[in-house]
Coordinates of C-alpha atoms in Angstrom, one line a residue:
X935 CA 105.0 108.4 208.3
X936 CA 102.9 111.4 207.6
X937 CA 102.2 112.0 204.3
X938 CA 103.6 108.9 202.8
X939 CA 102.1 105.8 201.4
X940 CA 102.4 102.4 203.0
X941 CA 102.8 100.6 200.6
X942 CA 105.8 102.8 199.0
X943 CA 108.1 102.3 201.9
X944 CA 111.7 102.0 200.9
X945 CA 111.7 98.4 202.3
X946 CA 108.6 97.4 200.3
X947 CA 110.0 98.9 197.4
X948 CA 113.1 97.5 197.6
X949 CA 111.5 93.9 197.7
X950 CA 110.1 94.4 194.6
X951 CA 113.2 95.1 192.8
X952 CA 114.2 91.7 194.0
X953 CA 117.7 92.4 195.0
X954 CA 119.4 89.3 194.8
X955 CA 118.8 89.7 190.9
X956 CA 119.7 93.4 190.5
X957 CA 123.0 91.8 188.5
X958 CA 120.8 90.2 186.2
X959 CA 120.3 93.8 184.6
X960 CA 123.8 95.3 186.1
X961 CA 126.1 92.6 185.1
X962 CA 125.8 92.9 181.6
X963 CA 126.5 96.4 181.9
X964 CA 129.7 95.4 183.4
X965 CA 131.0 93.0 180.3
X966 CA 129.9 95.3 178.3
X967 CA 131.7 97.9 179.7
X968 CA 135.0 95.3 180.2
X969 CA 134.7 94.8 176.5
X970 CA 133.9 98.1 175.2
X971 CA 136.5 100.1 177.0
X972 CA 140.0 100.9 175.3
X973 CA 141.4 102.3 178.5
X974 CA 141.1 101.5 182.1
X975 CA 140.1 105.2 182.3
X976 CA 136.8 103.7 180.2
X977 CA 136.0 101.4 183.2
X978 CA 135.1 104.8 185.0
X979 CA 133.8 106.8 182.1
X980 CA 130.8 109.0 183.0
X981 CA 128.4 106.6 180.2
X982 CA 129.7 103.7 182.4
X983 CA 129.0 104.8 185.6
X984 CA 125.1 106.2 184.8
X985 CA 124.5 102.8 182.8
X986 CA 125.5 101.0 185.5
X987 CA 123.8 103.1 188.4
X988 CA 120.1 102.8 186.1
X989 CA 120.5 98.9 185.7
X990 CA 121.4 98.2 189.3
X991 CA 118.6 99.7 190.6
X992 CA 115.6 101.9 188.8
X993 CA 115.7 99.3 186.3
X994 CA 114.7 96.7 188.4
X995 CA 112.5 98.7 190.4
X996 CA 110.8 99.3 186.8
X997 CA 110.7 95.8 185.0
X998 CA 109.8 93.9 187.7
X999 CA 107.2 96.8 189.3
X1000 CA 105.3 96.6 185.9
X1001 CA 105.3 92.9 186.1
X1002 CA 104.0 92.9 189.9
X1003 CA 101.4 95.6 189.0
X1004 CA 100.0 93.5 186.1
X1005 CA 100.5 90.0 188.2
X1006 CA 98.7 91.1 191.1
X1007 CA 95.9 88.7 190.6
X1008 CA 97.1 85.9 189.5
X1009 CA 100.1 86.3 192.3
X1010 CA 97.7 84.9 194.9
X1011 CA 98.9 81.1 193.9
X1012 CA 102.2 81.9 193.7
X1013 CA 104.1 80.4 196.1
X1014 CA 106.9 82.7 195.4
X1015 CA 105.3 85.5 196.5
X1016 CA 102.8 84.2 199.1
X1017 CA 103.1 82.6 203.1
X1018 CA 105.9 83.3 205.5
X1019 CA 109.0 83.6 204.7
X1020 CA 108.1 84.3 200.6
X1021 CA 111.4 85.7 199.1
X1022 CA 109.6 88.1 196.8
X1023 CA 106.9 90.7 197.9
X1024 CA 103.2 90.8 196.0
X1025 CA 102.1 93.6 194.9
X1026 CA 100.7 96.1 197.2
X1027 CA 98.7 98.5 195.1
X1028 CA 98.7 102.1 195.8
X1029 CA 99.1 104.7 193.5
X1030 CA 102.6 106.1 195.1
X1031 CA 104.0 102.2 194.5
X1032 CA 102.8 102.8 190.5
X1033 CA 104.0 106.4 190.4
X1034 CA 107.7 105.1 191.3
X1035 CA 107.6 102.1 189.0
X1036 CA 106.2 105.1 186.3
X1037 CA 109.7 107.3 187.0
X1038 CA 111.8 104.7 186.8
X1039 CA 110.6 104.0 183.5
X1040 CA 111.1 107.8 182.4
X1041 CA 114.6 107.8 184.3
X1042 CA 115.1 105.2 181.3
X1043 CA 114.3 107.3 179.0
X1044 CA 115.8 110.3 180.4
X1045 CA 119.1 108.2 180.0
X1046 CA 118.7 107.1 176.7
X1047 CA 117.8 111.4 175.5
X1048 CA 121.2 111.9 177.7
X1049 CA 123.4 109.4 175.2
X1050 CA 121.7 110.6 172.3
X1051 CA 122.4 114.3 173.0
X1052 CA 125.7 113.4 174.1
X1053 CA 126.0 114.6 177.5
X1054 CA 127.5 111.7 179.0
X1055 CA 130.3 112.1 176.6
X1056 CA 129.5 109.6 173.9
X1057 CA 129.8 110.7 170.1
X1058 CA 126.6 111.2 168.0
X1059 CA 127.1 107.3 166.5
X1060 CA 128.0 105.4 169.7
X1061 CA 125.5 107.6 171.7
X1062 CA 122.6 107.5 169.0
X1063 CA 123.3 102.9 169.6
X1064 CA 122.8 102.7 173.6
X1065 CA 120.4 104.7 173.2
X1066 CA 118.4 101.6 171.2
X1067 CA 119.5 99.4 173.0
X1068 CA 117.9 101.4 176.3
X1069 CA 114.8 101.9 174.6
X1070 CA 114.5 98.3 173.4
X1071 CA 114.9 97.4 176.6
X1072 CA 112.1 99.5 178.3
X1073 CA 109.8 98.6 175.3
X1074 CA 110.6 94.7 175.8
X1075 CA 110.1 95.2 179.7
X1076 CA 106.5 96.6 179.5
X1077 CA 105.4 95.0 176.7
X1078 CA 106.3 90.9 178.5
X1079 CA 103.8 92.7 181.7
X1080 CA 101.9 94.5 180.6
X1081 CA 98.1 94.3 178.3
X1082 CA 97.5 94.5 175.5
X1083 CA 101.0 92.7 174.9
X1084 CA 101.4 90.7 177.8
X1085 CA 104.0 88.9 176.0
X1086 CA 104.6 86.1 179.2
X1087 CA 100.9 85.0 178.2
X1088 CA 102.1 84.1 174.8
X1089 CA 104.5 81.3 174.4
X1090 CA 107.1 81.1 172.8
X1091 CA 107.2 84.8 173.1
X1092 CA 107.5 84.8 176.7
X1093 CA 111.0 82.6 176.5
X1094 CA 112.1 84.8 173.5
X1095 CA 111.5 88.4 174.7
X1096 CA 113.5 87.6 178.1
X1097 CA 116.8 88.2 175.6
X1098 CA 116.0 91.3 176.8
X1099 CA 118.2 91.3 179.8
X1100 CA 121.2 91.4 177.5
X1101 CA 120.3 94.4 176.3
X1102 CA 121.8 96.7 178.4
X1103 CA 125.1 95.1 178.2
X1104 CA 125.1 95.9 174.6
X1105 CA 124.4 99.4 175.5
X1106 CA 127.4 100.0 177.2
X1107 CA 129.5 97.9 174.7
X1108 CA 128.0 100.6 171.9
X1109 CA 128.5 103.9 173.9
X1110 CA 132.4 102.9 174.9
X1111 CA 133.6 100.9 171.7
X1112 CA 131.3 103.4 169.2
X1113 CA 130.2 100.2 167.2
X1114 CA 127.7 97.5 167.6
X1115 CA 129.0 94.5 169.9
X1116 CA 129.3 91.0 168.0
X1117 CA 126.4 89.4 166.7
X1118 CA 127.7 86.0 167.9
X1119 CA 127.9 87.9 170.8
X1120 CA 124.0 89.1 171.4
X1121 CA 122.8 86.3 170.3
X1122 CA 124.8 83.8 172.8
X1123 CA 123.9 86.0 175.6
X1124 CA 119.9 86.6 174.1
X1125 CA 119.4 82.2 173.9
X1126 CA 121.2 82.5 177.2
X1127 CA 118.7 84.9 178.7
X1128 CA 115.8 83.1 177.3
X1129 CA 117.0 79.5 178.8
X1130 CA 117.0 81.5 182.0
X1131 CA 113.7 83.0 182.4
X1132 CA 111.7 79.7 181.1
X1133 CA 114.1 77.8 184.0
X1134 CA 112.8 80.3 186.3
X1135 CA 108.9 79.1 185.4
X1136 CA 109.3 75.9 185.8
X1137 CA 108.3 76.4 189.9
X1138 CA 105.6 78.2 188.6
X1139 CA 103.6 75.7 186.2
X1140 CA 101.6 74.8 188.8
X1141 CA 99.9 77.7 190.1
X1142 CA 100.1 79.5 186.8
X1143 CA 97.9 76.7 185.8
X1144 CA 95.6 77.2 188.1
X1145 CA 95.4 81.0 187.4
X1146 CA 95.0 79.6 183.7
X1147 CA 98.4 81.7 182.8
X1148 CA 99.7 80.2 179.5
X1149 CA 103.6 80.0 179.1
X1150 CA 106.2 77.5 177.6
X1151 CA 106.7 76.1 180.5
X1152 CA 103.2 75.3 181.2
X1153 CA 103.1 74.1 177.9
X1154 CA 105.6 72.0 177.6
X1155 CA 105.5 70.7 181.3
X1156 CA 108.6 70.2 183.5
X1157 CA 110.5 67.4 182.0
X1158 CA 110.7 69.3 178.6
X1159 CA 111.2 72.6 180.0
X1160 CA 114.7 70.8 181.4
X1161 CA 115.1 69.2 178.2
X1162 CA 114.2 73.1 176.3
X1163 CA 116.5 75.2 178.7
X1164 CA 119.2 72.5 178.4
X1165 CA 119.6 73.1 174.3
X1166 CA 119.2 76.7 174.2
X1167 CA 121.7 76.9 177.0
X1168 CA 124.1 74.6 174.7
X1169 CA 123.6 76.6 171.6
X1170 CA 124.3 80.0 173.6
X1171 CA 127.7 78.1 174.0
X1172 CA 127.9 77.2 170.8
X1173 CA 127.3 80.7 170.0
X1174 CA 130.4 82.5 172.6
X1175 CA 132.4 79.0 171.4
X1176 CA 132.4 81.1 168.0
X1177 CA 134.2 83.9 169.4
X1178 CA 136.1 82.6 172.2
X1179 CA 136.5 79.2 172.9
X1180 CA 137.1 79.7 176.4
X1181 CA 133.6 81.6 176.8
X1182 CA 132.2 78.9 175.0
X1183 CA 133.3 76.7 177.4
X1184 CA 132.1 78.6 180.5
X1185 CA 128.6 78.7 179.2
X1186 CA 128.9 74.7 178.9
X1187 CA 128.1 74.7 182.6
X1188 CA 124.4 75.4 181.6
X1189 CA 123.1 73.0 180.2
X1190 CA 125.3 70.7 182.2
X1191 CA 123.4 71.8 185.3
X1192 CA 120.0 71.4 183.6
X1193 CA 121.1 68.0 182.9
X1194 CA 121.8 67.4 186.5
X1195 CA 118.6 68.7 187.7
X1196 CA 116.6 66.7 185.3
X1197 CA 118.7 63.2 186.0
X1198 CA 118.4 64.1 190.2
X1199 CA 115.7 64.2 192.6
X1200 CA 117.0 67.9 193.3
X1201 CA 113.7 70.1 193.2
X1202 CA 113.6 72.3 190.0
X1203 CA 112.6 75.4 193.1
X1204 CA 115.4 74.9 195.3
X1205 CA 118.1 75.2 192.0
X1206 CA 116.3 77.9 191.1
X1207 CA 117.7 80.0 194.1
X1208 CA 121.1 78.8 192.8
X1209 CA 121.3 80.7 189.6
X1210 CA 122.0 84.2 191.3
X1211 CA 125.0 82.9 192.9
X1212 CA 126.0 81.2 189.9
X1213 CA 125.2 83.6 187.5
X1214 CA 127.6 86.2 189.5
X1215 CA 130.4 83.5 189.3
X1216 CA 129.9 83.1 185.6
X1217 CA 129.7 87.0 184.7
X1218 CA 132.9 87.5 187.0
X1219 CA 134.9 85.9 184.9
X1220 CA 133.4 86.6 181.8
X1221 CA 134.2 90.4 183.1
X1222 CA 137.4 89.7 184.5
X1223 CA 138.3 88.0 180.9
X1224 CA 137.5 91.7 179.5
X1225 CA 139.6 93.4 181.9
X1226 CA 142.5 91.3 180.9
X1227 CA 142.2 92.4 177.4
X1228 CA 142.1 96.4 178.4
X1229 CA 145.0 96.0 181.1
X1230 CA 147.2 94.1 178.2
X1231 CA 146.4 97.3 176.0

């Protein structure tokens, strides 16, 4: 089309927001909101609605833009993202693809001014909190990609600033309740986060290797990535147990299924592409567990 880049086609750029984990960003928003709300009119509040309409999409298009425009060398080994069939798109170049990935981070920050100014109906304390937590999270998201942090080169860093996708689930739990969300609470869902994204590099120990990309899980190698993943994931649950003992117990299926992966010939790639649908299953009834609460009043 006349006028417009190739490379920033809606279907490219949708690829690189990875859709299958846009809830990875959204879904906290959506406990937060289940656990922050009073009223059921809450669920619907306009805070709620523009939190969760950023993380589902511009977010995404944002972290993981930065992290394909920074990758785009060492990409070429990763099978992830190269041959037919790849379920994630390498980066392009162009600067129209950049200049997107640029306004979604300023749509970020455009939404975090908006809370603190109050205009999506949040008092000066409870706006003045998401807006952190937004912030934090933008700051956390360029600095894993991007130089001169490039935080995912740094182990353990690159394991501990992945908390960051709970982040915007305490957002919304600080504009709708007007106070900061449990610390029990964060950290369960930060050791949770962490667990997850080092899981997620296990596949890519090999060709990160070869790219000489240093992270834990090249560091540690397979077997005690498992063996990493696995305790974090059971002190996350130790953590909710704290609170809840029933969320405690929900989280138990963690470290339970990095047991199973590590005791089975079941390839550490193929239960990778399990986690979305998991994930979802888990964060449904975490949410559904918050609903309960505001329908009981």
């Amino acid at each position: 089309m006349a006028g417009r880049s190739p490379n920033a086609t809606p279907g490219y750029l949708l690829t690189l927001s990875r859709p299958r984990f846009w809830l990875y960003l959204a879904g906290p928003v959506l406990v937060g909101v289940a656990y922050g709300a009073e009223s059921a009119s809450d669920l619907f509040a306009p805070v709620a609605v523009a939190l969760f309409a950023y993380f589902l999409v511009p977010a995404n298009v944002y972290l993981y833009g930065v992290n394909d425009i920074f990758d785009a060398d060492i990409d070429a080994e990763n099978p992830k993202k190269t041959g037919e069939g790849a379920p994630e798109a390498r980066f392009r170049g162009g600067k129209a693809v950049a200049a997107v990935v640029a306004v979604c981070g300023l749509a970020g920050l455009a939404l975090a001014g908006a809370l603190l100014a109050g205009a999506l109906g949040t008092n000066a304390s409870a706006g003045a909190g998401a807006a952190l937590w937004v912030v934090a999270f933008l700051v956390l998201g360029y600095a894993y990609s991007a130089p001169p942090f490039r935080l995912k080169t740094v182990p353990p860093l690159d394991s501990v600033s992945n908390g960051l996708y709970v982040l915007p689930g305490a957002a919304a739990f600080v504009a709708l309740a007007g106070r900061q969300p449990p610390a029990l609470a964060v950290a369960g869902g930060w050791l949770w986060a962490m667990a997850m994204h080092t899981f997620s590099a296990i596949p890519d120990i090999e060709p990160d290797r070869r790219a000489g990309i240093r992270t834990t899980a090249t560091m540690l190698g397979e077997r005690a990535t498992l063996a990493y993943c696995g305790t974090v994931w059971l002190v996350a649950a130790g953590a909710f147990g704290l609170l809840d003992l029933r969320a405690g117990a929900l989280l138990l299926l963690y470290p339970l299924l990095a047991a199973g992966v590590a005791e089975t010939d079941v390839d550490v790639a193929r239960a990778y592409w399990w986690f979305p649908a998991v994930n979802g299953l888990v964060g449904m009834v975490l949410t559904l567990g918050g609903l309960w609460g505001v329908v009981r009043g």
